[in-house]
């Protein structure tokens, strides 16, 4: 890895595996930041394409961009490794196909400077594989003004790690990513962060363009949409500090999250798979989760988030 920038404010960790089609654009979005006080660690996690070469090319031009070889054990292990190779007090976990808006780091800085919150969250804009905009909901509005942990346990309003700038001390106190989880590992991690306090919210324009792809990790790792035993939910349910905090109410809260995961799976099937199969699964889901009908706001968010293939 190239030599680090002296005392940068932000560390941007980018796990990348066979990301040659998008990584250059992602790194360019960092190079375009108005706040230049950052270091970048690209973790090439066993790529067989030009991912590493693209990352090294940026590093040759700018020493703030470093590249290391990952363990090839998945995105969580890659993120943890990248974190250990960075030094900045604020950390952003950015996916290799997503884009930061030019003023994103500056807005993260302002939000954290004005607050003692463990992290700052901005708005996510969804984009298609070709970069065209997709409909979506305002994730920051879903967070509400307080009690972010309870809301996050019910609904993943963070959406994507590139929208969350986290204080390093909070990560160290909460523990890193759980490498045993292949799906929902980010949400489980964010719930542990939210135990430390509410996030600072950045309303208004998006900070992140989140690319929706049929070959994306979440779509590939999600398993059966109808699965009842979801590992990330089971991990949260077994979290002793959360169990002590919420008692039996935790099960009722996580029921809402399970319903949310189901309908997110239906949306992914509609967008990237078969629309007919999505409709069949949706009908089955009404039978499995009849309490979905009692949540019109969920249905409205689901309809708004549907985009074309």
Short mmCIF file of C-alpha atoms in Angstrom, two decimals:
data_model
loop_
_atom_site.label_atom_id
_atom_site.label_comp_id
_atom_site.label_asym_id
_atom_site.label_seq_id
_atom_site.Cartn_x
_atom_site.Cartn_y
_atom_site.Cartn_z
CA UNK A 1 0.00 0.00 0.00
CA UNK A 2 1.14 3.54 -0.73
CA UNK A 3 2.23 5.78 2.11
CA UNK A 4 -0.67 7.29 4.07
CA UNK A 5 -1.63 10.94 3.99
CA UNK A 6 -0.54 12.73 7.15
CA UNK A 7 -3.43 12.72 9.68
CA UNK A 8 -6.41 12.60 7.30
CA UNK A 9 -9.92 13.19 8.70
CA UNK A 10 -11.67 10.47 6.68
CA UNK A 11 -10.77 6.88 5.87
CA UNK A 12 -12.74 5.46 2.95
CA UNK A 13 -12.65 1.64 2.87
CA UNK A 14 -13.62 0.03 -0.45
CA UNK A 15 -13.85 -3.77 -0.69
CA UNK A 16 -13.64 -4.72 -4.36
CA UNK A 17 -13.91 -8.04 -6.14
CA UNK A 18 -14.08 -8.12 -9.94
CA UNK A 19 -15.29 -4.53 -9.95
CA UNK A 20 -13.41 -3.28 -13.03
CA UNK A 21 -16.62 -2.00 -14.67
CA UNK A 22 -17.32 0.48 -11.86
CA UNK A 23 -14.30 1.00 -9.60
CA UNK A 24 -12.71 3.75 -11.69
CA UNK A 25 -15.89 5.85 -11.53
CA UNK A 26 -16.16 5.23 -7.79
CA UNK A 27 -12.59 6.39 -7.21
CA UNK A 28 -13.16 9.39 -9.47
CA UNK A 29 -16.10 10.39 -7.23
CA UNK A 30 -13.64 10.51 -4.33
CA UNK A 31 -11.10 12.47 -6.32
CA UNK A 32 -13.85 15.03 -7.02
CA UNK A 33 -14.56 15.70 -3.31
CA UNK A 34 -14.48 19.31 -2.23
CA UNK A 35 -13.11 18.11 1.13
CA UNK A 36 -9.69 16.68 0.23
CA UNK A 37 -8.76 15.47 3.72
CA UNK A 38 -9.07 11.69 3.23
CA UNK A 39 -7.26 8.41 2.74
CA UNK A 40 -8.61 5.53 0.63
CA UNK A 41 -7.98 1.83 1.16
CA UNK A 42 -9.11 -0.39 -1.70
CA UNK A 43 -9.18 -4.03 -0.62
CA UNK A 44 -8.79 -6.18 -3.72
CA UNK A 45 -10.56 -9.28 -2.45
CA UNK A 46 -9.38 -11.95 -4.89
CA UNK A 47 -10.27 -10.26 -8.17
CA UNK A 48 -9.53 -12.03 -11.45
CA UNK A 49 -10.07 -8.95 -13.61
CA UNK A 50 -8.42 -5.52 -13.77
CA UNK A 51 -9.73 -4.31 -10.40
CA UNK A 52 -6.31 -4.22 -8.73
CA UNK A 53 -4.71 -2.49 -11.72
CA UNK A 54 -7.37 0.23 -11.72
CA UNK A 55 -6.87 0.81 -7.99
CA UNK A 56 -3.08 0.93 -8.33
CA UNK A 57 -3.33 3.37 -11.22
CA UNK A 58 -5.18 5.81 -8.97
CA UNK A 59 -2.57 5.24 -6.28
CA UNK A 60 0.22 6.03 -8.71
CA UNK A 61 -1.39 9.41 -9.38
CA UNK A 62 -2.37 10.20 -5.81
CA UNK A 63 -0.75 8.70 -2.68
CA UNK A 64 -4.00 9.01 -0.76
CA UNK A 65 -5.32 6.01 -2.74
CA UNK A 66 -3.86 2.77 -1.41
CA UNK A 67 -4.46 -0.86 -2.42
CA UNK A 68 -4.06 -4.02 -0.37
CA UNK A 69 -4.81 -7.67 -1.09
CA UNK A 70 -7.82 -9.05 0.73
CA UNK A 71 -8.30 -12.47 2.30
CA UNK A 72 -10.89 -13.61 -0.26
CA UNK A 73 -13.32 -14.41 2.58
CA UNK A 74 -16.08 -12.00 1.71
CA UNK A 75 -16.95 -8.37 2.13
CA UNK A 76 -17.03 -8.31 5.94
CA UNK A 77 -13.50 -9.65 6.30
CA UNK A 78 -12.33 -7.25 3.58
CA UNK A 79 -13.87 -4.27 5.37
CA UNK A 80 -12.31 -5.27 8.69
CA UNK A 81 -8.92 -5.63 7.00
CA UNK A 82 -9.22 -2.26 5.29
CA UNK A 83 -10.12 -0.67 8.60
CA UNK A 84 -6.97 -2.07 10.20
CA UNK A 85 -4.87 -0.47 7.42
CA UNK A 86 -6.32 3.01 7.93
CA UNK A 87 -5.78 5.67 10.57
CA UNK A 88 -8.35 8.46 10.15
CA UNK A 89 -10.81 9.14 12.99
CA UNK A 90 -13.89 9.00 10.72
CA UNK A 91 -14.56 5.94 8.56
CA UNK A 92 -16.75 5.42 5.51
CA UNK A 93 -17.36 1.95 4.07
CA UNK A 94 -18.00 2.58 0.36
CA UNK A 95 -18.97 -0.13 -2.12
CA UNK A 96 -16.88 -0.41 -5.28
CA UNK A 97 -19.80 0.43 -7.59
CA UNK A 98 -21.31 3.37 -5.70
CA UNK A 99 -20.63 7.09 -6.02
CA UNK A 100 -20.20 9.87 -3.49
CA UNK A 101 -21.56 13.27 -4.46
CA UNK A 102 -18.81 15.95 -4.63
CA UNK A 103 -19.72 17.65 -1.34
CA UNK A 104 -20.44 14.47 0.63
CA UNK A 105 -17.33 14.43 2.81
CA UNK A 106 -17.72 18.14 3.51
CA UNK A 107 -21.31 17.59 4.66
CA UNK A 108 -20.29 14.61 6.80
CA UNK A 109 -17.61 16.77 8.43
CA UNK A 110 -20.07 19.57 9.21
CA UNK A 111 -22.60 17.16 10.71
CA UNK A 112 -20.05 15.44 12.95
CA UNK A 113 -18.41 18.70 14.00
CA UNK A 114 -21.80 19.97 15.15
CA UNK A 115 -22.63 16.84 17.14
CA UNK A 116 -21.19 14.18 19.40
CA UNK A 117 -23.21 11.51 17.54
CA UNK A 118 -21.44 8.20 16.82
CA UNK A 119 -22.04 8.58 13.06
CA UNK A 120 -23.59 10.86 10.46
CA UNK A 121 -26.16 9.61 7.96
CA UNK A 122 -27.06 11.17 4.62
CA UNK A 123 -29.66 10.60 1.94
CA UNK A 124 -29.24 7.72 -0.52
CA UNK A 125 -30.25 8.05 -4.18
CA UNK A 126 -30.74 4.76 -6.01
CA UNK A 127 -29.37 4.39 -9.51
CA UNK A 128 -29.65 1.60 -12.07
CA UNK A 129 -26.73 -0.38 -13.41
CA UNK A 130 -26.25 2.17 -16.19
CA UNK A 131 -26.34 5.10 -13.74
CA UNK A 132 -29.87 6.27 -14.52
CA UNK A 133 -31.99 7.28 -11.51
CA UNK A 134 -34.40 4.86 -9.82
CA UNK A 135 -37.31 5.71 -7.54
CA UNK A 136 -36.84 5.30 -3.81
CA UNK A 137 -37.77 6.56 -0.39
CA UNK A 138 -36.08 9.24 1.72
CA UNK A 139 -34.08 7.09 4.13
CA UNK A 140 -33.18 10.00 6.41
CA UNK A 141 -36.87 10.86 6.82
CA UNK A 142 -37.50 7.23 7.80
CA UNK A 143 -34.95 7.59 10.60
CA UNK A 144 -37.08 10.18 12.36
CA UNK A 145 -35.75 12.59 14.93
CA UNK A 146 -34.77 10.17 17.71
CA UNK A 147 -34.70 6.55 18.94
CA UNK A 148 -32.77 5.49 15.83
CA UNK A 149 -31.89 2.09 17.26
CA UNK A 150 -35.52 1.00 17.59
CA UNK A 151 -36.34 2.26 14.11
CA UNK A 152 -33.26 0.57 12.63
CA UNK A 153 -34.18 -2.73 14.24
CA UNK A 154 -37.48 -2.50 12.37
CA UNK A 155 -36.30 -1.03 9.08
CA UNK A 156 -32.89 -0.64 7.42
CA UNK A 157 -33.03 3.11 6.88
CA UNK A 158 -29.23 3.38 6.50
CA UNK A 159 -29.56 1.45 3.21
CA UNK A 160 -25.87 1.46 2.31
CA UNK A 161 -22.58 2.02 4.13
CA UNK A 162 -21.51 4.80 1.80
CA UNK A 163 -24.16 7.02 3.38
CA UNK A 164 -22.83 6.59 6.93
CA UNK A 165 -19.66 8.28 8.22
CA UNK A 166 -18.68 6.60 11.50
CA UNK A 167 -16.35 7.70 14.26
CA UNK A 168 -13.54 5.16 14.59
CA UNK A 169 -13.91 5.01 18.36
CA UNK A 170 -17.53 3.88 17.89
CA UNK A 171 -16.46 1.06 15.60
CA UNK A 172 -13.82 -0.04 18.08
CA UNK A 173 -16.33 0.03 20.94
CA UNK A 174 -18.97 -1.85 18.94
CA UNK A 175 -16.73 -4.38 17.21
CA UNK A 176 -16.23 -4.68 13.44
CA UNK A 177 -18.24 -6.57 10.86
CA UNK A 178 -19.38 -10.09 11.71
CA UNK A 179 -17.61 -12.34 9.21
CA UNK A 180 -20.05 -15.19 9.85
CA UNK A 181 -22.87 -13.30 8.14
CA UNK A 182 -23.17 -13.33 4.34
CA UNK A 183 -26.35 -11.27 4.13
CA UNK A 184 -27.54 -8.45 6.38
CA UNK A 185 -24.06 -8.14 7.89
CA UNK A 186 -24.11 -4.39 7.35
CA UNK A 187 -27.50 -3.91 9.05
CA UNK A 188 -26.40 -6.03 12.03
CA UNK A 189 -23.25 -3.90 12.31
CA UNK A 190 -25.21 -0.64 12.09
CA UNK A 191 -27.55 -1.80 14.87
CA UNK A 192 -24.54 -2.28 17.14
CA UNK A 193 -23.40 1.24 16.24
CA UNK A 194 -26.85 2.67 16.99
CA UNK A 195 -26.67 1.20 20.49
CA UNK A 196 -24.11 3.96 21.13
CA UNK A 197 -26.52 6.77 20.30
CA UNK A 198 -28.62 8.38 17.60
CA UNK A 199 -26.99 9.34 14.32
CA UNK A 200 -26.49 12.91 13.13
CA UNK A 201 -28.80 13.31 10.15
CA UNK A 202 -28.01 15.15 6.91
CA UNK A 203 -31.32 15.91 5.16
CA UNK A 204 -31.69 17.40 1.71
CA UNK A 205 -29.66 16.39 -1.31
CA UNK A 206 -28.21 12.86 -1.48
CA UNK A 207 -24.68 12.10 -0.33
CA UNK A 208 -24.55 8.76 -2.15
CA UNK A 209 -25.64 7.23 -5.44
CA UNK A 210 -26.32 3.56 -4.65
CA UNK A 211 -26.15 1.31 -7.70
CA UNK A 212 -28.79 -1.44 -7.91
CA UNK A 213 -27.50 -4.48 -9.77
CA UNK A 214 -28.85 -7.97 -10.36
CA UNK A 215 -25.34 -9.28 -9.70
CA UNK A 216 -24.98 -7.26 -6.49
CA UNK A 217 -23.91 -8.99 -3.31
CA UNK A 218 -27.23 -8.54 -1.50
CA UNK A 219 -29.25 -9.97 -4.37
CA UNK A 220 -26.93 -12.96 -4.73
CA UNK A 221 -26.63 -13.69 -1.02
CA UNK A 222 -30.24 -13.15 0.04
CA UNK A 223 -31.28 -16.81 -0.26
CA UNK A 224 -34.94 -17.75 -0.47
CA UNK A 225 -37.30 -14.81 -0.15
CA UNK A 226 -39.61 -17.06 1.86
CA UNK A 227 -36.91 -18.15 4.35
CA UNK A 228 -38.10 -17.79 7.96
CA UNK A 229 -34.75 -18.26 9.72
CA UNK A 230 -32.68 -15.25 8.64
CA UNK A 231 -29.14 -15.38 10.12
CA UNK A 232 -28.77 -11.63 10.67
CA UNK A 233 -32.10 -11.54 12.53
CA UNK A 234 -31.07 -14.52 14.64
CA UNK A 235 -27.80 -12.77 15.48
CA UNK A 236 -29.61 -9.63 16.63
CA UNK A 237 -32.15 -11.68 18.58
CA UNK A 238 -29.27 -13.32 20.46
CA UNK A 239 -27.55 -10.01 21.19
CA UNK A 240 -27.51 -9.93 24.99
CA UNK A 241 -27.34 -6.17 25.37
CA UNK A 242 -30.32 -5.70 23.05
CA UNK A 243 -32.24 -8.45 24.81
CA UNK A 244 -31.59 -6.77 28.16
CA UNK A 245 -32.61 -3.41 26.75
CA UNK A 246 -35.87 -4.46 25.08
CA UNK A 247 -36.83 -7.74 26.77
CA UNK A 248 -39.68 -9.56 25.02
CA UNK A 249 -40.42 -6.46 22.95
CA UNK A 250 -37.34 -7.27 20.85
CA UNK A 251 -39.16 -10.20 19.22
CA UNK A 252 -42.07 -7.97 18.20
CA UNK A 253 -39.67 -5.37 16.85
CA UNK A 254 -37.76 -7.95 14.82
CA UNK A 255 -41.00 -9.31 13.40
CA UNK A 256 -41.38 -5.97 11.64
CA UNK A 257 -37.84 -6.26 10.33
CA UNK A 258 -38.53 -9.77 9.02
CA UNK A 259 -41.55 -8.47 7.13
CA UNK A 260 -39.41 -5.64 5.74
CA UNK A 261 -36.73 -8.11 4.59
CA UNK A 262 -39.40 -10.19 2.87
CA UNK A 263 -40.84 -7.29 0.90
CA UNK A 264 -37.35 -6.08 0.00
CA UNK A 265 -36.77 -9.54 -1.46
CA UNK A 266 -39.98 -9.30 -3.45
CA UNK A 267 -38.85 -5.92 -4.78
CA UNK A 268 -35.49 -7.40 -5.84
CA UNK A 269 -37.26 -10.27 -7.60
CA UNK A 270 -39.51 -7.77 -9.37
CA UNK A 271 -36.58 -5.62 -10.46
CA UNK A 272 -33.97 -8.25 -11.33
CA UNK A 273 -35.75 -11.58 -11.67
CA UNK A 274 -39.23 -12.55 -12.83
CA UNK A 275 -42.10 -10.14 -12.28
CA UNK A 276 -44.56 -13.01 -12.43
CA UNK A 277 -42.62 -14.92 -9.77
CA UNK A 278 -42.49 -11.74 -7.67
CA UNK A 279 -46.28 -11.52 -7.77
CA UNK A 280 -46.64 -15.18 -6.79
CA UNK A 281 -44.19 -14.73 -3.90
CA UNK A 282 -46.01 -11.57 -2.83
CA UNK A 283 -49.27 -13.52 -2.61
CA UNK A 284 -47.53 -16.19 -0.52
CA UNK A 285 -46.07 -13.46 1.66
CA UNK A 286 -49.51 -12.11 2.51
CA UNK A 287 -50.36 -15.58 3.83
CA UNK A 288 -47.09 -15.83 5.77
CA UNK A 289 -47.16 -12.25 7.02
CA UNK A 290 -50.83 -11.23 7.25
CA UNK A 291 -49.79 -8.40 9.58
CA UNK A 292 -48.25 -6.72 6.51
CA UNK A 293 -51.77 -5.64 5.59
CA UNK A 294 -51.98 -3.63 8.79
CA UNK A 295 -48.98 -1.52 7.72
CA UNK A 296 -50.14 0.73 4.82
CA UNK A 297 -46.99 2.84 5.12
CA UNK A 298 -44.92 -0.27 4.29
CA UNK A 299 -47.03 -0.92 1.20
CA UNK A 300 -46.65 2.70 0.10
CA UNK A 301 -42.86 2.60 0.49
CA UNK A 302 -42.76 -0.69 -1.42
CA UNK A 303 -44.72 0.72 -4.35
CA UNK A 304 -42.60 3.89 -4.45
CA UNK A 305 -39.37 1.90 -4.48
CA UNK A 306 -40.25 -0.27 -7.47
CA UNK A 307 -38.10 0.55 -10.46
CA UNK A 308 -37.71 -0.88 -13.92
CA UNK A 309 -35.22 -3.62 -14.74
#
